[in-house]
Amino acid sequence: KQEVTQIPAALSVPEGENLVLNCSFTDSAIYNLQWFRQDPGKGLTSLLLIQSSQREQTSGRLNASLDKSSGRSTLYIAASQPGDSATYLCAVREGTAGNKLTFGGGTRVLVKP
Amino acid sequence: EAGVVQSPRYKIIEKKQPVAFWCNPISGHNTLYWYRQNLGQGPELLIRYENEEAVDDSQLPKDRFSAERLKGVDSTLKIQPAELGDSAVYLCASSSRTKRSEQFFGPGTRLTVL
């Protein structure tokens, strides 16, 4: 059974610092990995999707890497802003289980002005 | 384009009462998902529909939970009777046949069972 872990559970940084969020998964047979952002009382917003054949994806200040063999992904957010404060979730889509997403517990980020 | 719509946004009930949540997916999306998210945890899949057919309901507690998607569009998730441990956010998501790998999530329904 796939298990996804995100450490740390919470992170607080001053504005301008780079953020590094970690995600690990136990079964490397994944179809892709997705990073989401969740604001309080809101649904999930997709940030980046990395296919299993890719090593990284970039969008603006966000960069996500994937090392499938070691079961790890890292989300980098450059020059953090208070508006980046949210919970960040990673999820893996299993290659043989249809469209099922298995989520980590999330990292709650606070960027202090 | 309208996103996934869910109602109600919040619901407070006493234990043993029934409750229902409604979801309207993005127009044209044939796949619909119901997730449960406990406080401080990631969402867990309860059930997935392909059109009107429930193709993955292995995580749905069938003794008290039921779901339907009669016309392959809107869906309803019901709990009867609710227990204290059912307090959570219930998220609905949808995806299209042509882009199955991307799910779009609604804002969720926050259920509190007293």
mmCIF file with all atom_site columns, C-alpha atoms in Angstrom:
data_model
loop_
_atom_site.group_PDB
_atom_site.id
_atom_site.type_symbol
_atom_site.label_atom_id
_atom_site.label_alt_id
_atom_site.label_comp_id
_atom_site.label_asym_id
_atom_site.label_entity_id
_atom_site.label_seq_id
_atom_site.pdbx_PDB_ins_code
_atom_site.Cartn_x
_atom_site.Cartn_y
_atom_site.Cartn_z
_atom_site.occupancy
_atom_site.B_iso_or_equiv
_atom_site.pdbx_formal_charge
_atom_site.auth_seq_id
_atom_site.auth_comp_id
_atom_site.auth_asym_id
_atom_site.auth_atom_id
_atom_site.pdbx_PDB_model_num
ATOM 1   C CA . LYS A 1 1   ? 0.000   0.000  0.000   1.00 0.00 ? 1   LYS A CA 1
ATOM 2   C CA . GLN A 1 2   ? 1.367   3.381  -1.042  1.00 0.00 ? 2   GLN A CA 1
ATOM 3   C CA . GLU A 1 3   ? 2.203   5.734  1.812   1.00 0.00 ? 3   GLU A CA 1
ATOM 4   C CA . VAL A 1 4   ? 3.077   9.396  1.325   1.00 0.00 ? 4   VAL A CA 1
ATOM 5   C CA . THR A 1 5   ? 4.845   11.398 4.019   1.00 0.00 ? 5   THR A CA 1
ATOM 6   C CA . GLN A 1 6   ? 5.513   15.101 4.245   1.00 0.00 ? 6   GLN A CA 1
ATOM 7   C CA . ILE A 1 7   ? 8.026   16.484 6.689   1.00 0.00 ? 7   ILE A CA 1
ATOM 8   C CA . PRO A 1 8   ? 7.937   18.919 8.390   1.00 0.00 ? 8   PRO A CA 1
ATOM 9   C CA . ALA A 1 9   ? 4.256   19.184 9.235   1.00 0.00 ? 9   ALA A CA 1
ATOM 10  C CA . ALA A 1 10  ? 4.651   22.940 9.762   1.00 0.00 ? 10  ALA A CA 1
ATOM 11  C CA . LEU A 1 11  ? 7.175   25.548 8.706   1.00 0.00 ? 11  LEU A CA 1
ATOM 12  C CA . SER A 1 12  ? 7.595   29.245 9.516   1.00 0.00 ? 12  SER A CA 1
ATOM 13  C CA . VAL A 1 13  ? 9.990   31.485 7.582   1.00 0.00 ? 13  VAL A CA 1
ATOM 14  C CA . PRO A 1 14  ? 10.583  35.221 7.212   1.00 0.00 ? 14  PRO A CA 1
ATOM 15  C CA . GLU A 1 15  ? 9.505   36.858 3.975   1.00 0.00 ? 15  GLU A CA 1
ATOM 16  C CA . GLY A 1 16  ? 12.087  36.566 1.207   1.00 0.00 ? 16  GLY A CA 1
ATOM 17  C CA . GLU A 1 17  ? 13.526  33.274 2.329   1.00 0.00 ? 17  GLU A CA 1
ATOM 18  C CA . ASN A 1 18  ? 13.376  30.265 0.002   1.00 0.00 ? 18  ASN A CA 1
ATOM 19  C CA . LEU A 1 19  ? 11.007  27.451 0.974   1.00 0.00 ? 19  LEU A CA 1
ATOM 20  C CA . VAL A 1 20  ? 11.907  23.772 0.672   1.00 0.00 ? 20  VAL A CA 1
ATOM 21  C CA . LEU A 1 21  ? 9.092   21.271 1.150   1.00 0.00 ? 21  LEU A CA 1
ATOM 22  C CA . ASN A 1 22  ? 9.714   17.550 1.166   1.00 0.00 ? 22  ASN A CA 1
ATOM 23  C CA . CYS A 1 23  ? 7.572   14.617 0.101   1.00 0.00 ? 23  CYS A CA 1
ATOM 24  C CA . SER A 1 24  ? 8.447   10.921 0.237   1.00 0.00 ? 24  SER A CA 1
ATOM 25  C CA . PHE A 1 25  ? 6.539   7.886  -1.012  1.00 0.00 ? 25  PHE A CA 1
ATOM 26  C CA . THR A 1 26  ? 7.039   4.189  -0.393  1.00 0.00 ? 26  THR A CA 1
ATOM 27  C CA . ASP A 1 27  ? 6.157   2.647  -3.770  1.00 0.00 ? 27  ASP A CA 1
ATOM 28  C CA . SER A 1 28  ? 8.162   4.009  -6.692  1.00 0.00 ? 28  SER A CA 1
ATOM 29  C CA . ALA A 1 29  ? 5.716   2.609  -9.280  1.00 0.00 ? 29  ALA A CA 1
ATOM 30  C CA . ILE A 1 30  ? 3.915   5.902  -9.711  1.00 0.00 ? 30  ILE A CA 1
ATOM 31  C CA . TYR A 1 31  ? 2.281   7.416  -12.790 1.00 0.00 ? 31  TYR A CA 1
ATOM 32  C CA . ASN A 1 32  ? 2.889   10.997 -11.719 1.00 0.00 ? 32  ASN A CA 1
ATOM 33  C CA . LEU A 1 33  ? 3.192   13.251 -8.672  1.00 0.00 ? 33  LEU A CA 1
ATOM 34  C CA . GLN A 1 34  ? 1.253   16.419 -8.046  1.00 0.00 ? 34  GLN A CA 1
ATOM 35  C CA . TRP A 1 35  ? 1.730   19.335 -5.665  1.00 0.00 ? 35  TRP A CA 1
ATOM 36  C CA . PHE A 1 36  ? -1.341  21.176 -4.386  1.00 0.00 ? 36  PHE A CA 1
ATOM 37  C CA . ARG A 1 37  ? -1.943  24.271 -2.340  1.00 0.00 ? 37  ARG A CA 1
ATOM 38  C CA . GLN A 1 38  ? -4.830  24.480 0.146   1.00 0.00 ? 38  GLN A CA 1
ATOM 39  C CA . ASP A 1 39  ? -5.929  27.712 1.776   1.00 0.00 ? 39  ASP A CA 1
ATOM 40  C CA . PRO A 1 40  ? -8.052  27.595 4.955   1.00 0.00 ? 40  PRO A CA 1
ATOM 41  C CA . GLY A 1 41  ? -11.655 26.720 4.149   1.00 0.00 ? 41  GLY A CA 1
ATOM 42  C CA . LYS A 1 42  ? -10.854 26.219 0.486   1.00 0.00 ? 42  LYS A CA 1
ATOM 43  C CA . GLY A 1 43  ? -10.390 23.312 -1.836  1.00 0.00 ? 43  GLY A CA 1
ATOM 44  C CA . LEU A 1 44  ? -7.123  22.204 -3.390  1.00 0.00 ? 44  LEU A CA 1
ATOM 45  C CA . THR A 1 45  ? -5.416  24.147 -6.156  1.00 0.00 ? 45  THR A CA 1
ATOM 46  C CA . SER A 1 46  ? -3.001  22.256 -8.379  1.00 0.00 ? 46  SER A CA 1
ATOM 47  C CA . LEU A 1 47  ? 0.464   23.843 -8.523  1.00 0.00 ? 47  LEU A CA 1
ATOM 48  C CA . LEU A 1 48  ? 2.659   21.455 -10.461 1.00 0.00 ? 48  LEU A CA 1
ATOM 49  C CA . LEU A 1 49  ? 2.318   17.990 -11.963 1.00 0.00 ? 49  LEU A CA 1
ATOM 50  C CA . ILE A 1 50  ? 5.413   15.899 -12.692 1.00 0.00 ? 50  ILE A CA 1
ATOM 51  C CA . GLN A 1 51  ? 5.133   12.828 -14.879 1.00 0.00 ? 51  GLN A CA 1
ATOM 52  C CA . SER A 1 52  ? 7.070   9.761  -13.746 1.00 0.00 ? 52  SER A CA 1
ATOM 53  C CA . SER A 1 53  ? 9.481   10.198 -16.661 1.00 0.00 ? 53  SER A CA 1
ATOM 54  C CA . GLN A 1 54  ? 10.318  13.779 -15.708 1.00 0.00 ? 54  GLN A CA 1
ATOM 55  C CA . ARG A 1 55  ? 12.893  15.041 -13.226 1.00 0.00 ? 55  ARG A CA 1
ATOM 56  C CA . GLU A 1 56  ? 11.420  18.467 -12.548 1.00 0.00 ? 56  GLU A CA 1
ATOM 57  C CA . GLN A 1 57  ? 8.758   21.004 -13.397 1.00 0.00 ? 57  GLN A CA 1
ATOM 58  C CA . THR A 1 58  ? 8.849   24.775 -13.034 1.00 0.00 ? 58  THR A CA 1
ATOM 59  C CA . SER A 1 59  ? 6.200   27.452 -12.845 1.00 0.00 ? 59  SER A CA 1
ATOM 60  C CA . GLY A 1 60  ? 7.224   30.969 -11.921 1.00 0.00 ? 60  GLY A CA 1
ATOM 61  C CA . ARG A 1 61  ? 8.790   30.918 -8.456  1.00 0.00 ? 61  ARG A CA 1
ATOM 62  C CA . LEU A 1 62  ? 7.896   27.250 -8.013  1.00 0.00 ? 62  LEU A CA 1
ATOM 63  C CA . ASN A 1 63  ? 10.113  24.329 -8.903  1.00 0.00 ? 63  ASN A CA 1
ATOM 64  C CA . ALA A 1 64  ? 9.365   20.697 -8.146  1.00 0.00 ? 64  ALA A CA 1
ATOM 65  C CA . SER A 1 65  ? 11.832  17.848 -8.515  1.00 0.00 ? 65  SER A CA 1
ATOM 66  C CA . LEU A 1 66  ? 11.154  14.138 -8.624  1.00 0.00 ? 66  LEU A CA 1
ATOM 67  C CA . ASP A 1 67  ? 13.504  11.256 -7.833  1.00 0.00 ? 67  ASP A CA 1
ATOM 68  C CA . LYS A 1 68  ? 11.319  8.249  -8.418  1.00 0.00 ? 68  LYS A CA 1
ATOM 69  C CA . SER A 1 69  ? 13.941  5.653  -7.559  1.00 0.00 ? 69  SER A CA 1
ATOM 70  C CA . SER A 1 70  ? 14.447  7.065  -4.076  1.00 0.00 ? 70  SER A CA 1
ATOM 71  C CA . GLY A 1 71  ? 10.780  7.912  -3.616  1.00 0.00 ? 71  GLY A CA 1
ATOM 72  C CA . ARG A 1 72  ? 11.239  11.630 -3.088  1.00 0.00 ? 72  ARG A CA 1
ATOM 73  C CA . SER A 1 73  ? 9.973   14.933 -4.389  1.00 0.00 ? 73  SER A CA 1
ATOM 74  C CA . THR A 1 74  ? 10.868  18.435 -3.320  1.00 0.00 ? 74  THR A CA 1
ATOM 75  C CA . LEU A 1 75  ? 8.945   21.643 -3.884  1.00 0.00 ? 75  LEU A CA 1
ATOM 76  C CA . TYR A 1 76  ? 11.032  24.819 -3.901  1.00 0.00 ? 76  TYR A CA 1
ATOM 77  C CA . ILE A 1 77  ? 9.410   28.221 -3.588  1.00 0.00 ? 77  ILE A CA 1
ATOM 78  C CA . ALA A 1 78  ? 11.818  31.059 -4.264  1.00 0.00 ? 78  ALA A CA 1
ATOM 79  C CA . ALA A 1 79  ? 11.692  34.395 -2.455  1.00 0.00 ? 79  ALA A CA 1
ATOM 80  C CA . SER A 1 80  ? 8.697   33.551 -0.304  1.00 0.00 ? 80  SER A CA 1
ATOM 81  C CA . GLN A 1 81  ? 5.903   36.073 0.216   1.00 0.00 ? 81  GLN A CA 1
ATOM 82  C CA . PRO A 1 82  ? 3.197   36.301 2.905   1.00 0.00 ? 82  PRO A CA 1
ATOM 83  C CA . GLY A 1 83  ? 0.709   35.261 0.223   1.00 0.00 ? 83  GLY A CA 1
ATOM 84  C CA . ASP A 1 84  ? 2.492   31.910 0.014   1.00 0.00 ? 84  ASP A CA 1
ATOM 85  C CA . SER A 1 85  ? 1.172   31.048 3.479   1.00 0.00 ? 85  SER A CA 1
ATOM 86  C CA . ALA A 1 86  ? -0.979  27.942 3.039   1.00 0.00 ? 86  ALA A CA 1
ATOM 87  C CA . THR A 1 87  ? -0.866  24.170 3.381   1.00 0.00 ? 87  THR A CA 1
ATOM 88  C CA . TYR A 1 88  ? 1.022   22.365 0.648   1.00 0.00 ? 88  TYR A CA 1
ATOM 89  C CA . LEU A 1 89  ? 0.069   18.796 -0.186  1.00 0.00 ? 89  LEU A CA 1
ATOM 90  C CA . CYS A 1 90  ? 1.791   16.307 -2.423  1.00 0.00 ? 90  CYS A CA 1
ATOM 91  C CA . ALA A 1 91  ? -0.052  13.397 -3.991  1.00 0.00 ? 91  ALA A CA 1
ATOM 92  C CA . VAL A 1 92  ? 1.066   10.443 -6.074  1.00 0.00 ? 92  VAL A CA 1
ATOM 93  C CA . ARG A 1 93  ? -0.973  8.770  -8.766  1.00 0.00 ? 93  ARG A CA 1
ATOM 94  C CA . GLU A 1 94  ? -0.368  5.061  -8.905  1.00 0.00 ? 94  GLU A CA 1
ATOM 95  C CA . GLY A 1 95  ? 0.453   3.517  -12.235 1.00 0.00 ? 95  GLY A CA 1
ATOM 96  C CA . THR A 1 96  ? -1.868  0.530  -12.007 1.00 0.00 ? 96  THR A CA 1
ATOM 97  C CA . ALA A 1 97  ? -4.705  1.885  -9.872  1.00 0.00 ? 97  ALA A CA 1
ATOM 98  C CA . GLY A 1 98  ? -6.601  4.013  -12.334 1.00 0.00 ? 98  GLY A CA 1
ATOM 99  C CA . ASN A 1 99  ? -6.762  7.609  -11.329 1.00 0.00 ? 99  ASN A CA 1
ATOM 100 C CA . LYS A 1 100 ? -6.327  7.181  -7.581  1.00 0.00 ? 100 LYS A CA 1
ATOM 101 C CA . LEU A 1 101 ? -4.405  9.905  -5.768  1.00 0.00 ? 101 LEU A CA 1
ATOM 102 C CA . THR A 1 102 ? -2.682  9.128  -2.474  1.00 0.00 ? 102 THR A CA 1
ATOM 103 C CA . PHE A 1 103 ? -1.985  12.266 -0.469  1.00 0.00 ? 103 PHE A CA 1
ATOM 104 C CA . GLY A 1 104 ? 0.580   13.175 2.129   1.00 0.00 ? 104 GLY A CA 1
ATOM 105 C CA . GLY A 1 105 ? -0.488  14.913 5.321   1.00 0.00 ? 105 GLY A CA 1
ATOM 106 C CA . GLY A 1 106 ? 0.658   18.301 4.090   1.00 0.00 ? 106 GLY A CA 1
ATOM 107 C CA . THR A 1 107 ? 3.084   20.969 5.282   1.00 0.00 ? 107 THR A CA 1
ATOM 108 C CA . ARG A 1 108 ? 1.531   24.079 6.789   1.00 0.00 ? 108 ARG A CA 1
ATOM 109 C CA . VAL A 1 109 ? 3.608   27.102 5.773   1.00 0.00 ? 109 VAL A CA 1
ATOM 110 C CA . LEU A 1 110 ? 3.608   30.528 7.402   1.00 0.00 ? 110 LEU A CA 1
ATOM 111 C CA . VAL A 1 111 ? 5.597   33.329 5.758   1.00 0.00 ? 111 VAL A CA 1
ATOM 112 C CA . LYS A 1 112 ? 6.052   36.195 8.183   1.00 0.00 ? 112 LYS A CA 1
ATOM 113 C CA . PRO A 1 113 ? 6.265   39.758 6.834   1.00 0.00 ? 113 PRO A CA 1
ATOM 114 C CA . GLU B 2 1   ? -15.628 28.084 -16.737 1.00 0.00 ? 1   GLU B CA 1
ATOM 115 C CA . ALA B 2 2   ? -17.298 27.323 -13.421 1.00 0.00 ? 2   ALA B CA 1
ATOM 116 C CA . GLY B 2 3   ? -15.381 25.114 -11.018 1.00 0.00 ? 3   GLY B CA 1
ATOM 117 C CA . VAL B 2 4   ? -16.621 22.223 -8.932  1.00 0.00 ? 4   VAL B CA 1
ATOM 118 C CA . VAL B 2 5   ? -19.541 23.358 -6.799  1.00 0.00 ? 5   VAL B CA 1
ATOM 119 C CA . GLN B 2 6   ? -20.342 21.854 -3.422  1.00 0.00 ? 6   GLN B CA 1
ATOM 120 C CA . SER B 2 7   ? -23.083 22.530 -0.918  1.00 0.00 ? 7   SER B CA 1
ATOM 121 C CA . PRO B 2 8   ? -23.538 23.128 1.855   1.00 0.00 ? 8   PRO B CA 1
ATOM 122 C CA . ARG B 2 9   ? -20.185 24.639 2.782   1.00 0.00 ? 9   ARG B CA 1
ATOM 123 C CA . TYR B 2 10  ? -20.684 23.963 6.469   1.00 0.00 ? 10  TYR B CA 1
ATOM 124 C CA . LYS B 2 11  ? -22.923 21.572 8.360   1.00 0.00 ? 11  LYS B CA 1
ATOM 125 C CA . ILE B 2 12  ? -23.314 20.993 12.085  1.00 0.00 ? 12  ILE B CA 1
ATOM 126 C CA . ILE B 2 13  ? -25.412 18.069 13.250  1.00 0.00 ? 13  ILE B CA 1
ATOM 127 C CA . GLU B 2 14  ? -25.863 15.922 16.298  1.00 0.00 ? 14  GLU B CA 1
ATOM 128 C CA . LYS B 2 15  ? -24.648 12.341 16.270  1.00 0.00 ? 15  LYS B CA 1
ATOM 129 C CA . LYS B 2 16  ? -27.058 9.756  14.907  1.00 0.00 ? 16  LYS B CA 1
ATOM 130 C CA . GLN B 2 17  ? -28.612 12.312 12.562  1.00 0.00 ? 17  GLN B CA 1
ATOM 131 C CA . PRO B 2 18  ? -28.447 11.885 8.781   1.00 0.00 ? 18  PRO B CA 1
ATOM 132 C CA . VAL B 2 19  ? -26.585 14.329 6.531   1.00 0.00 ? 19  VAL B CA 1
ATOM 133 C CA . ALA B 2 20  ? -26.143 14.737 2.786   1.00 0.00 ? 20  ALA B CA 1
ATOM 134 C CA . PHE B 2 21  ? -23.620 16.579 0.671   1.00 0.00 ? 21  PHE B CA 1
ATOM 135 C CA . TRP B 2 22  ? -24.089 17.652 -2.926  1.00 0.00 ? 22  TRP B CA 1
ATOM 136 C CA . CYS B 2 23  ? -21.537 18.086 -5.687  1.00 0.00 ? 23  CYS B CA 1
ATOM 137 C CA . ASN B 2 24  ? -21.804 19.509 -9.193  1.00 0.00 ? 24  ASN B CA 1
ATOM 138 C CA . PRO B 2 25  ? -18.651 18.747 -11.194 1.00 0.00 ? 25  PRO B CA 1
ATOM 139 C CA . ILE B 2 26  ? -17.153 20.805 -13.980 1.00 0.00 ? 26  ILE B CA 1
ATOM 140 C CA . SER B 2 27  ? -19.277 20.577 -17.101 1.00 0.00 ? 27  SER B CA 1
ATOM 141 C CA . GLY B 2 28  ? -18.206 17.697 -19.304 1.00 0.00 ? 28  GLY B CA 1
ATOM 142 C CA . HIS B 2 29  ? -16.144 15.936 -16.642 1.00 0.00 ? 29  HIS B CA 1
ATOM 143 C CA . ASN B 2 30  ? -17.147 12.289 -16.597 1.00 0.00 ? 30  ASN B CA 1
ATOM 144 C CA . THR B 2 31  ? -15.117 11.248 -13.556 1.00 0.00 ? 31  THR B CA 1
ATOM 145 C CA . LEU B 2 32  ? -16.185 12.359 -10.096 1.00 0.00 ? 32  LEU B CA 1
ATOM 146 C CA . TYR B 2 33  ? -14.453 11.719 -6.769  1.00 0.00 ? 33  TYR B CA 1
ATOM 147 C CA . TRP B 2 34  ? -15.451 12.071 -3.147  1.00 0.00 ? 34  TRP B CA 1
ATOM 148 C CA . TYR B 2 35  ? -12.652 12.511 -0.604  1.00 0.00 ? 35  TYR B CA 1
ATOM 149 C CA . ARG B 2 36  ? -12.647 12.867 3.156   1.00 0.00 ? 36  ARG B CA 1
ATOM 150 C CA . GLN B 2 37  ? -10.035 15.076 4.810   1.00 0.00 ? 37  GLN B CA 1
ATOM 151 C CA . ASN B 2 38  ? -9.529  14.795 8.555   1.00 0.00 ? 38  ASN B CA 1
ATOM 152 C CA . LEU B 2 39  ? -7.985  17.694 10.422  1.00 0.00 ? 39  LEU B CA 1
ATOM 153 C CA . GLY B 2 40  ? -4.258  17.963 9.748   1.00 0.00 ? 40  GLY B CA 1
ATOM 154 C CA . GLN B 2 41  ? -4.258  15.146 7.205   1.00 0.00 ? 41  GLN B CA 1
ATOM 155 C CA . GLY B 2 42  ? -4.393  14.787 3.466   1.00 0.00 ? 42  GLY B CA 1
ATOM 156 C CA . PRO B 2 43  ? -7.593  13.820 1.640   1.00 0.00 ? 43  PRO B CA 1
ATOM 157 C CA . GLU B 2 44  ? -8.479  10.134 1.359   1.00 0.00 ? 44  GLU B CA 1
ATOM 158 C CA . LEU B 2 45  ? -10.548 8.785  -1.502  1.00 0.00 ? 45  LEU B CA 1
ATOM 159 C CA . LEU B 2 46  ? -13.990 7.478  -0.548  1.00 0.00 ? 46  LEU B CA 1
ATOM 160 C CA . ILE B 2 47  ? -15.474 6.730  -3.953  1.00 0.00 ? 47  ILE B CA 1
ATOM 161 C CA . ARG B 2 48  ? -14.831 7.349  -7.633  1.00 0.00 ? 48  ARG B CA 1
ATOM 162 C CA . TYR B 2 49  ? -17.462 7.464  -10.374 1.00 0.00 ? 49  TYR B CA 1
ATOM 163 C CA . GLU B 2 50  ? -16.972 7.003  -14.085 1.00 0.00 ? 50  GLU B CA 1
ATOM 164 C CA . ASN B 2 51  ? -20.193 8.516  -15.425 1.00 0.00 ? 51  ASN B CA 1
ATOM 165 C CA . GLU B 2 52  ? -22.914 6.859  -13.316 1.00 0.00 ? 52  GLU B CA 1
ATOM 166 C CA . GLU B 2 53  ? -20.878 3.844  -12.322 1.00 0.00 ? 53  GLU B CA 1
ATOM 167 C CA . ALA B 2 54  ? -19.022 3.619  -9.013  1.00 0.00 ? 54  ALA B CA 1
ATOM 168 C CA . VAL B 2 55  ? -15.729 2.038  -10.087 1.00 0.00 ? 55  VAL B CA 1
ATOM 169 C CA . ASP B 2 56  ? -13.810 2.354  -6.821  1.00 0.00 ? 56  ASP B CA 1
ATOM 170 C CA . ASP B 2 57  ? -15.693 2.403  -3.530  1.00 0.00 ? 57  ASP B CA 1
ATOM 171 C CA . SER B 2 58  ? -13.322 0.240  -1.532  1.00 0.00 ? 58  SER B CA 1
ATOM 172 C CA . GLN B 2 59  ? -12.715 2.967  1.060   1.00 0.00 ? 59  GLN B CA 1
ATOM 173 C CA . LEU B 2 60  ? -16.387 3.873  1.540   1.00 0.00 ? 60  LEU B CA 1
ATOM 174 C CA . PRO B 2 61  ? -17.751 2.700  4.931   1.00 0.00 ? 61  PRO B CA 1
ATOM 175 C CA . LYS B 2 62  ? -20.789 1.050  3.483   1.00 0.00 ? 62  LYS B CA 1
ATOM 176 C CA . ASP B 2 63  ? -22.594 0.484  6.743   1.00 0.00 ? 63  ASP B CA 1
ATOM 177 C CA . ARG B 2 64  ? -23.399 4.169  7.072   1.00 0.00 ? 64  ARG B CA 1
ATOM 178 C CA . PHE B 2 65  ? -22.183 5.912  3.906   1.00 0.00 ? 65  PHE B CA 1
ATOM 179 C CA . SER B 2 66  ? -23.869 5.883  0.529   1.00 0.00 ? 66  SER B CA 1
ATOM 180 C CA . ALA B 2 67  ? -23.390 7.810  -2.663  1.00 0.00 ? 67  ALA B CA 1
ATOM 181 C CA . GLU B 2 68  ? -25.161 8.194  -5.944  1.00 0.00 ? 68  GLU B CA 1
ATOM 182 C CA . ARG B 2 69  ? -24.640 9.833  -9.318  1.00 0.00 ? 69  ARG B CA 1
ATOM 183 C CA . LEU B 2 70  ? -27.868 9.005  -11.073 1.00 0.00 ? 70  LEU B CA 1
ATOM 184 C CA . LYS B 2 71  ? -27.488 10.879 -14.360 1.00 0.00 ? 71  LYS B CA 1
ATOM 185 C CA . GLY B 2 72  ? -23.716 10.915 -14.507 1.00 0.00 ? 72  GLY B CA 1
ATOM 186 C CA . VAL B 2 73  ? -23.518 14.590 -13.539 1.00 0.00 ? 73  VAL B CA 1
ATOM 187 C CA . ASP B 2 74  ? -24.366 15.704 -9.982  1.00 0.00 ? 74  ASP B CA 1
ATOM 188 C CA . SER B 2 75  ? -23.584 13.469 -7.046  1.00 0.00 ? 75  SER B CA 1
ATOM 189 C CA . THR B 2 76  ? -24.801 13.129 -3.497  1.00 0.00 ? 76  THR B CA 1
ATOM 190 C CA . LEU B 2 77  ? -22.912 11.625 -0.574  1.00 0.00 ? 77  LEU B CA 1
ATOM 191 C CA . LYS B 2 78  ? -24.972 10.603 2.449   1.00 0.00 ? 78  LYS B CA 1
ATOM 192 C CA . ILE B 2 79  ? -24.131 9.555  5.984   1.00 0.00 ? 79  ILE B CA 1
ATOM 193 C CA . GLN B 2 80  ? -26.784 7.850  8.092   1.00 0.00 ? 80  GLN B CA 1
ATOM 194 C CA . PRO B 2 81  ? -26.417 7.850  11.013  1.00 0.00 ? 81  PRO B CA 1
ATOM 195 C CA . ALA B 2 82  ? -23.504 10.237 11.581  1.00 0.00 ? 82  ALA B CA 1
ATOM 196 C CA . GLU B 2 83  ? -20.937 9.498  14.269  1.00 0.00 ? 83  GLU B CA 1
ATOM 197 C CA . LEU B 2 84  ? -18.549 11.825 16.086  1.00 0.00 ? 84  LEU B CA 1
ATOM 198 C CA . GLY B 2 85  ? -15.635 10.471 14.054  1.00 0.00 ? 85  GLY B CA 1
ATOM 199 C CA . ASP B 2 86  ? -17.267 11.574 10.814  1.00 0.00 ? 86  ASP B CA 1
ATOM 200 C CA . SER B 2 87  ? -16.345 15.190 11.540  1.00 0.00 ? 87  SER B CA 1
ATOM 201 C CA . ALA B 2 88  ? -14.133 16.175 8.611   1.00 0.00 ? 88  ALA B CA 1
ATOM 202 C CA . VAL B 2 89  ? -14.076 18.109 5.355   1.00 0.00 ? 89  VAL B CA 1
ATOM 203 C CA . TYR B 2 90  ? -15.694 16.256 2.466   1.00 0.00 ? 90  TYR B CA 1
ATOM 204 C CA . LEU B 2 91  ? -14.156 17.215 -0.858  1.00 0.00 ? 91  LEU B CA 1
ATOM 205 C CA . CYS B 2 92  ? -15.515 16.564 -4.320  1.00 0.00 ? 92  CYS B CA 1
ATOM 206 C CA . ALA B 2 93  ? -13.290 16.560 -7.392  1.00 0.00 ? 93  ALA B CA 1
ATOM 207 C CA . SER B 2 94  ? -13.766 15.897 -11.084 1.00 0.00 ? 94  SER B CA 1
ATOM 208 C CA . SER B 2 95  ? -11.638 15.148 -14.118 1.00 0.00 ? 95  SER B CA 1
ATOM 209 C CA . SER B 2 96  ? -12.217 14.834 -17.840 1.00 0.00 ? 96  SER B CA 1
ATOM 210 C CA . ARG B 2 97  ? -11.817 11.799 -20.061 1.00 0.00 ? 97  ARG B CA 1
ATOM 211 C CA . THR B 2 98  ? -9.195  13.557 -22.169 1.00 0.00 ? 98  THR B CA 1
ATOM 212 C CA . LYS B 2 99  ? -7.130  14.756 -19.231 1.00 0.00 ? 99  LYS B CA 1
ATOM 213 C CA . ARG B 2 100 ? -7.653  12.095 -16.601 1.00 0.00 ? 100 ARG B CA 1
ATOM 214 C CA . SER B 2 101 ? -4.475  12.874 -14.716 1.00 0.00 ? 101 SER B CA 1
ATOM 215 C CA . GLU B 2 102 ? -5.677  16.276 -13.540 1.00 0.00 ? 102 GLU B CA 1
ATOM 216 C CA . GLN B 2 103 ? -8.365  16.532 -10.868 1.00 0.00 ? 103 GLN B CA 1
ATOM 217 C CA . PHE B 2 104 ? -10.137 19.785 -10.011 1.00 0.00 ? 104 PHE B CA 1
ATOM 218 C CA . PHE B 2 105 ? -11.356 20.147 -6.468  1.00 0.00 ? 105 PHE B CA 1
ATOM 219 C CA . GLY B 2 106 ? -14.349 21.905 -4.989  1.00 0.00 ? 106 GLY B CA 1
ATOM 220 C CA . PRO B 2 107 ? -14.182 23.986 -1.776  1.00 0.00 ? 107 PRO B CA 1
ATOM 221 C CA . GLY B 2 108 ? -15.465 21.131 0.368   1.00 0.00 ? 108 GLY B CA 1
ATOM 222 C CA . THR B 2 109 ? -18.157 20.725 3.004   1.00 0.00 ? 109 THR B CA 1
ATOM 223 C CA . ARG B 2 110 ? -16.974 20.999 6.595   1.00 0.00 ? 110 ARG B CA 1
ATOM 224 C CA . LEU B 2 111 ? -19.015 18.618 8.743   1.00 0.00 ? 111 LEU B CA 1
ATOM 225 C CA . THR B 2 112 ? -19.094 18.880 12.523  1.00 0.00 ? 112 THR B CA 1
ATOM 226 C CA . VAL B 2 113 ? -20.847 16.116 14.440  1.00 0.00 ? 113 VAL B CA 1
ATOM 227 C CA . LEU B 2 114 ? -21.690 16.989 18.053  1.00 0.00 ? 114 LEU B CA 1
#
